[in-house]
PDB file of N, CA and C in Angstrom:
ATOM      1  N   MET A1346      -3.810  48.507  32.243  1.00 74.00           N
ATOM      2  CA  MET A1346      -4.759  47.926  33.511  1.00 74.00           C
ATOM      3  C   MET A1346      -4.337  48.802  34.618  1.00 74.00           C
ATOM      4  N   LYS A1347      -5.592  49.236  35.227  1.00 78.00           N
ATOM      5  CA  LYS A1347      -5.501  50.304  36.528  1.00 78.00           C
ATOM      6  C   LYS A1347      -4.856  49.873  37.698  1.00 78.00           C
ATOM      7  N   LYS A1348      -4.192  50.441  38.313  1.00 92.00           N
ATOM      8  CA  LYS A1348      -3.533  50.066  39.550  1.00 92.00           C
ATOM      9  C   LYS A1348      -4.755  49.835  40.526  1.00 92.00           C
ATOM     10  N   VAL A1349      -4.430  48.938  41.562  1.00 97.00           N
ATOM     11  CA  VAL A1349      -5.223  48.665  42.467  1.00 97.00           C
ATOM     12  C   VAL A1349      -4.966  49.554  43.549  1.00 97.00           C
ATOM     13  N   ARG A1350      -6.310  50.236  44.194  1.00 98.00           N
ATOM     14  CA  ARG A1350      -5.917  51.312  44.922  1.00 98.00           C
ATOM     15  C   ARG A1350      -6.123  50.716  46.337  1.00 98.00           C
ATOM     16  N   VAL A1351      -5.260  50.958  47.337  1.00 98.00           N
ATOM     17  CA  VAL A1351      -5.284  50.582  48.688  1.00 98.00           C
ATOM     18  C   VAL A1351      -5.366  51.832  49.683  1.00 98.00           C
ATOM     19  N   LEU A1352      -6.301  51.833  50.424  1.00 98.00           N
ATOM     20  CA  LEU A1352      -6.393  52.762  51.696  1.00 98.00           C
ATOM     21  C   LEU A1352      -5.914  52.226  52.879  1.00 98.00           C
ATOM     22  N   VAL A1353      -4.810  52.743  53.343  1.00 98.00           N
ATOM     23  CA  VAL A1353      -4.172  52.297  54.554  1.00 98.00           C
ATOM     24  C   VAL A1353      -4.540  53.107  55.699  1.00 98.00           C
ATOM     25  N   VAL A1354      -5.337  52.718  56.604  1.00 97.00           N
ATOM     26  CA  VAL A1354      -5.588  53.559  57.786  1.00 97.00           C
ATOM     27  C   VAL A1354      -4.876  53.042  59.204  1.00 97.00           C
ATOM     28  N   GLU A1355      -3.748  53.722  59.457  1.00 96.00           N
ATOM     29  CA  GLU A1355      -2.809  53.290  60.445  1.00 96.00           C
ATOM     30  C   GLU A1355      -2.065  54.376  61.385  1.00 96.00           C
ATOM     31  N   ASP A1356      -2.134  54.486  62.680  1.00 95.00           N
ATOM     32  CA  ASP A1356      -1.741  55.652  63.183  1.00 95.00           C
ATOM     33  C   ASP A1356      -0.081  55.476  63.463  1.00 95.00           C
ATOM     34  N   SER A1357       0.485  54.297  63.089  1.00 95.00           N
ATOM     35  CA  SER A1357       1.814  53.983  63.487  1.00 95.00           C
ATOM     36  C   SER A1357       2.751  54.304  62.327  1.00 95.00           C
ATOM     37  N   LYS A1358       3.545  55.284  62.379  1.00 96.00           N
ATOM     38  CA  LYS A1358       4.196  55.725  61.148  1.00 96.00           C
ATOM     39  C   LYS A1358       5.119  54.479  60.761  1.00 96.00           C
ATOM     40  N   THR A1359       5.538  53.811  61.583  1.00 97.00           N
ATOM     41  CA  THR A1359       6.598  52.725  61.211  1.00 97.00           C
ATOM     42  C   THR A1359       5.886  51.744  60.329  1.00 97.00           C
ATOM     43  N   MET A1360       4.726  51.386  60.805  1.00 96.00           N
ATOM     44  CA  MET A1360       3.637  50.555  60.027  1.00 96.00           C
ATOM     45  C   MET A1360       3.225  50.986  58.714  1.00 96.00           C
ATOM     46  N   GLN A1361       3.002  52.401  58.677  1.00 97.00           N
ATOM     47  CA  GLN A1361       2.611  52.919  57.388  1.00 97.00           C
ATOM     48  C   GLN A1361       3.808  52.917  56.346  1.00 97.00           C
ATOM     49  N   ILE A1362       5.082  53.181  56.856  1.00 97.00           N
ATOM     50  CA  ILE A1362       6.083  53.072  55.950  1.00 97.00           C
ATOM     51  C   ILE A1362       6.289  51.699  55.472  1.00 97.00           C
ATOM     52  N   PHE A1363       6.135  50.765  56.375  1.00 98.00           N
ATOM     53  CA  PHE A1363       6.389  49.344  55.966  1.00 98.00           C
ATOM     54  C   PHE A1363       5.345  48.898  55.093  1.00 98.00           C
ATOM     55  N   LEU A1364       4.082  49.091  55.231  1.00 98.00           N
ATOM     56  CA  LEU A1364       3.070  48.908  54.389  1.00 98.00           C
ATOM     57  C   LEU A1364       3.190  49.545  52.733  1.00 98.00           C
ATOM     58  N   ARG A1365       3.597  50.891  52.925  1.00 97.00           N
ATOM     59  CA  ARG A1365       3.794  51.504  51.644  1.00 97.00           C
ATOM     60  C   ARG A1365       5.138  50.958  50.900  1.00 97.00           C
ATOM     61  N   ASN A1366       6.101  50.544  51.525  1.00 98.00           N
ATOM     62  CA  ASN A1366       7.280  49.895  51.029  1.00 98.00           C
ATOM     63  C   ASN A1366       6.972  48.452  50.550  1.00 98.00           C
ATOM     64  N   LEU A1367       6.069  47.801  51.172  1.00 97.00           N
ATOM     65  CA  LEU A1367       5.726  46.670  50.804  1.00 97.00           C
ATOM     66  C   LEU A1367       4.902  46.465  49.490  1.00 97.00           C
ATOM     67  N   LEU A1368       3.875  47.239  49.304  1.00 97.00           N
ATOM     68  CA  LEU A1368       2.921  47.491  48.469  1.00 97.00           C
ATOM     69  C   LEU A1368       3.219  48.073  46.928  1.00 97.00           C
ATOM     70  N   GLU A1369       3.744  49.320  47.107  1.00 97.00           N
ATOM     71  CA  GLU A1369       4.279  50.334  46.188  1.00 97.00           C
ATOM     72  C   GLU A1369       4.907  49.529  44.981  1.00 97.00           C
ATOM     73  N   PRO A1370       5.920  48.811  45.455  1.00 97.00           N
ATOM     74  CA  PRO A1370       6.840  48.002  44.643  1.00 97.00           C
ATOM     75  C   PRO A1370       6.343  46.989  43.675  1.00 97.00           C
ATOM     76  N   GLU A1371       4.935  46.706  44.230  1.00 96.00           N
ATOM     77  CA  GLU A1371       4.150  45.582  43.505  1.00 96.00           C
ATOM     78  C   GLU A1371       2.924  46.277  42.641  1.00 96.00           C
ATOM     79  N   ASP A1372       3.295  47.521  42.475  1.00 96.00           N
ATOM     80  CA  ASP A1372       2.346  48.544  41.512  1.00 96.00           C
ATOM     81  C   ASP A1372       1.047  48.725  42.061  1.00 96.00           C
ATOM     82  N   TYR A1373       0.916  48.690  43.375  1.00 97.00           N
ATOM     83  CA  TYR A1373      -0.214  49.157  44.054  1.00 97.00           C
ATOM     84  C   TYR A1373      -0.344  50.618  44.350  1.00 97.00           C
ATOM     85  N   GLU A1374      -1.450  51.267  44.282  1.00 97.00           N
ATOM     86  CA  GLU A1374      -1.415  52.762  44.549  1.00 97.00           C
ATOM     87  C   GLU A1374      -2.103  52.882  46.065  1.00 97.00           C
ATOM     88  N   VAL A1375      -1.053  53.580  46.981  1.00 98.00           N
ATOM     89  CA  VAL A1375      -1.189  53.331  48.356  1.00 98.00           C
ATOM     90  C   VAL A1375      -1.607  54.612  48.913  1.00 98.00           C
ATOM     91  N   ILE A1376      -2.611  55.111  49.521  1.00 98.00           N
ATOM     92  CA  ILE A1376      -2.984  56.116  49.956  1.00 98.00           C
ATOM     93  C   ILE A1376      -3.161  55.873  51.562  1.00 98.00           C
ATOM     94  N   VAL A1377      -2.537  56.659  52.368  1.00 98.00           N
ATOM     95  CA  VAL A1377      -2.443  56.534  53.905  1.00 98.00           C
ATOM     96  C   VAL A1377      -3.293  57.514  54.840  1.00 98.00           C
ATOM     97  N   ALA A1378      -3.898  57.230  55.671  1.00 97.00           N
ATOM     98  CA  ALA A1378      -4.512  57.948  56.597  1.00 97.00           C
ATOM     99  C   ALA A1378      -3.960  57.780  57.959  1.00 97.00           C
ATOM    100  N   ASN A1379      -3.990  58.750  58.845  1.00 94.00           N
ATOM    101  CA  ASN A1379      -3.077  58.691  60.205  1.00 94.00           C
ATOM    102  C   ASN A1379      -4.138  58.240  61.245  1.00 94.00           C
ATOM    103  N   ASP A1380      -5.491  58.276  60.791  1.00 93.00           N
ATOM    104  CA  ASP A1380      -6.451  57.916  61.937  1.00 93.00           C
ATOM    105  C   ASP A1380      -7.957  57.768  61.420  1.00 93.00           C
ATOM    106  N   GLY A1381      -8.665  57.229  62.074  1.00 92.00           N
ATOM    107  CA  GLY A1381     -10.043  56.756  61.947  1.00 92.00           C
ATOM    108  C   GLY A1381     -10.877  57.801  61.023  1.00 92.00           C
ATOM    109  N   GLU A1382     -10.870  58.884  61.494  1.00 93.00           N
ATOM    110  CA  GLU A1382     -11.784  59.957  60.922  1.00 93.00           C
ATOM    111  C   GLU A1382     -11.141  60.421  59.752  1.00 93.00           C
ATOM    112  N   SER A1383      -9.711  60.580  59.353  1.00 94.00           N
ATOM    113  CA  SER A1383      -9.074  60.838  58.197  1.00 94.00           C
ATOM    114  C   SER A1383      -9.392  59.603  57.424  1.00 94.00           C
ATOM    115  N   GLY A1384      -9.374  58.348  57.656  1.00 95.00           N
ATOM    116  CA  GLY A1384      -9.802  57.480  56.832  1.00 95.00           C
ATOM    117  C   GLY A1384     -11.123  57.435  56.211  1.00 95.00           C
ATOM    118  N   MET A1385     -11.970  57.717  56.990  1.00 95.00           N
ATOM    119  CA  MET A1385     -13.379  57.816  56.621  1.00 95.00           C
ATOM    120  C   MET A1385     -13.501  59.141  55.697  1.00 95.00           C
ATOM    121  N   GLU A1386     -12.871  60.103  55.771  1.00 96.00           N
ATOM    122  CA  GLU A1386     -12.948  61.198  54.969  1.00 96.00           C
ATOM    123  C   GLU A1386     -12.385  60.957  53.625  1.00 96.00           C
ATOM    124  N   LEU A1387     -11.269  60.219  53.555  1.00 97.00           N
ATOM    125  CA  LEU A1387     -10.690  59.797  52.172  1.00 97.00           C
ATOM    126  C   LEU A1387     -11.535  58.906  51.497  1.00 97.00           C
ATOM    127  N   PHE A1388     -12.137  57.931  52.185  1.00 97.00           N
ATOM    128  CA  PHE A1388     -13.125  56.871  51.745  1.00 97.00           C
ATOM    129  C   PHE A1388     -14.272  57.550  51.111  1.00 97.00           C
ATOM    130  N   ARG A1389     -14.831  58.492  51.908  1.00 97.00           N
ATOM    131  CA  ARG A1389     -15.823  59.160  51.263  1.00 97.00           C
ATOM    132  C   ARG A1389     -15.804  59.955  49.892  1.00 97.00           C
ATOM    133  N   GLN A1390     -14.671  60.536  49.858  1.00 97.00           N
ATOM    134  CA  GLN A1390     -14.043  61.502  49.115  1.00 97.00           C
ATOM    135  C   GLN A1390     -14.065  60.801  47.879  1.00 97.00           C
ATOM    136  N   ALA A1391     -13.273  59.414  47.906  1.00 97.00           N
ATOM    137  CA  ALA A1391     -12.912  58.802  46.733  1.00 97.00           C
ATOM    138  C   ALA A1391     -14.466  58.185  46.109  1.00 97.00           C
ATOM    139  N   VAL A1392     -15.201  57.761  47.051  1.00 96.00           N
ATOM    140  CA  VAL A1392     -16.576  57.195  46.542  1.00 96.00           C
ATOM    141  C   VAL A1392     -17.368  58.392  45.728  1.00 96.00           C
ATOM    142  N   ALA A1393     -17.303  59.620  46.218  1.00 97.00           N
ATOM    143  CA  ALA A1393     -17.780  60.933  45.609  1.00 97.00           C
ATOM    144  C   ALA A1393     -17.343  61.065  44.386  1.00 97.00           C
ATOM    145  N   GLU A1394     -15.884  60.874  44.079  1.00 96.00           N
ATOM    146  CA  GLU A1394     -15.095  61.066  42.822  1.00 96.00           C
ATOM    147  C   GLU A1394     -15.210  59.903  42.135  1.00 96.00           C
ATOM    148  N   ASN A1395     -16.077  58.844  42.359  1.00 95.00           N
ATOM    149  CA  ASN A1395     -16.146  57.618  41.720  1.00 95.00           C
ATOM    150  C   ASN A1395     -14.607  56.912  41.407  1.00 95.00           C
ATOM    151  N   ARG A1396     -13.910  56.934  42.515  1.00 94.00           N
ATOM    152  CA  ARG A1396     -12.529  56.275  42.567  1.00 94.00           C
ATOM    153  C   ARG A1396     -12.241  55.713  43.847  1.00 94.00           C
ATOM    154  N   SER A1397     -13.183  54.893  44.098  1.00 93.00           N
ATOM    155  CA  SER A1397     -13.297  53.909  45.448  1.00 93.00           C
ATOM    156  C   SER A1397     -12.012  53.368  45.304  1.00 93.00           C
ATOM    157  N   PHE A1398     -11.858  52.649  46.739  1.00 97.00           N
ATOM    158  CA  PHE A1398     -10.677  51.847  47.013  1.00 97.00           C
ATOM    159  C   PHE A1398     -10.976  50.312  46.878  1.00 97.00           C
ATOM    160  N   ASP A1399      -9.993  49.751  46.198  1.00 97.00           N
ATOM    161  CA  ASP A1399     -10.064  48.302  46.093  1.00 97.00           C
ATOM    162  C   ASP A1399     -10.012  47.569  47.153  1.00 97.00           C
ATOM    163  N   ILE A1400      -9.131  48.047  48.206  1.00 98.00           N
ATOM    164  CA  ILE A1400      -8.661  47.339  49.294  1.00 98.00           C
ATOM    165  C   ILE A1400      -8.605  48.341  50.528  1.00 98.00           C
ATOM    166  N   VAL A1401      -9.177  48.018  51.805  1.00 98.00           N
ATOM    167  CA  VAL A1401      -8.947  49.012  52.658  1.00 98.00           C
ATOM    168  C   VAL A1401      -8.301  48.055  53.809  1.00 98.00           C
ATOM    169  N   MET A1402      -7.229  48.680  54.421  1.00 97.00           N
ATOM    170  CA  MET A1402      -6.523  48.035  55.432  1.00 97.00           C
ATOM    171  C   MET A1402      -6.365  48.869  56.688  1.00 97.00           C
ATOM    172  N   THR A1403      -6.935  48.381  57.857  1.00 95.00           N
ATOM    173  CA  THR A1403      -7.032  49.377  58.758  1.00 95.00           C
ATOM    174  C   THR A1403      -6.536  48.572  60.303  1.00 95.00           C
ATOM    175  N   ASP A1404      -5.871  49.477  60.997  1.00 92.00           N
ATOM    176  CA  ASP A1404      -5.694  49.180  62.424  1.00 92.00           C
ATOM    177  C   ASP A1404      -6.960  49.044  63.165  1.00 92.00           C
ATOM    178  N   VAL A1405      -7.110  48.358  64.140  1.00 89.00           N
ATOM    179  CA  VAL A1405      -8.488  48.065  64.878  1.00 89.00           C
ATOM    180  C   VAL A1405      -8.382  49.038  65.988  1.00 89.00           C
ATOM    181  N   VAL A1406      -7.313  49.352  66.499  1.00 86.00           N
ATOM    182  CA  VAL A1406      -7.416  50.356  67.704  1.00 86.00           C
ATOM    183  C   VAL A1406      -6.492  51.529  67.309  1.00 86.00           C
ATOM    184  N   MET A1407      -7.083  52.708  67.309  1.00 81.00           N
ATOM    185  CA  MET A1407      -6.225  54.029  67.065  1.00 81.00           C
ATOM    186  C   MET A1407      -7.091  55.121  67.497  1.00 81.00           C
ATOM    187  N   PRO A1408      -6.495  56.309  67.563  1.00 74.00           N
ATOM    188  CA  PRO A1408      -7.205  57.524  67.913  1.00 74.00           C
ATOM    189  C   PRO A1408      -8.223  58.018  67.032  1.00 74.00           C
ATOM    190  N   ARG A1409      -9.145  58.877  67.730  1.00 73.00           N
ATOM    191  CA  ARG A1409     -10.074  59.465  66.756  1.00 73.00           C
ATOM    192  C   ARG A1409     -11.110  58.558  66.025  1.00 73.00           C
ATOM    193  N   MET A1410     -11.468  57.418  66.714  1.00 73.00           N
ATOM    194  CA  MET A1410     -12.388  56.710  66.214  1.00 73.00           C
ATOM    195  C   MET A1410     -12.977  55.676  67.063  1.00 73.00           C
TER     196      MET A1410
END
């Protein structure tokens, strides 16, 4: 069975670590972006490679978006 891919778009390092530590032990593949622009680029790249994300978790207010 394939791992569920999660894109976490979050500018807080503390929250990034928290979410990674929460999800990875449950066998999720976690990819982290530090801001909205990076998150959009990772999302576009994943779609282009036919490896889109199953879940996107994003902060609402952050730099560069």
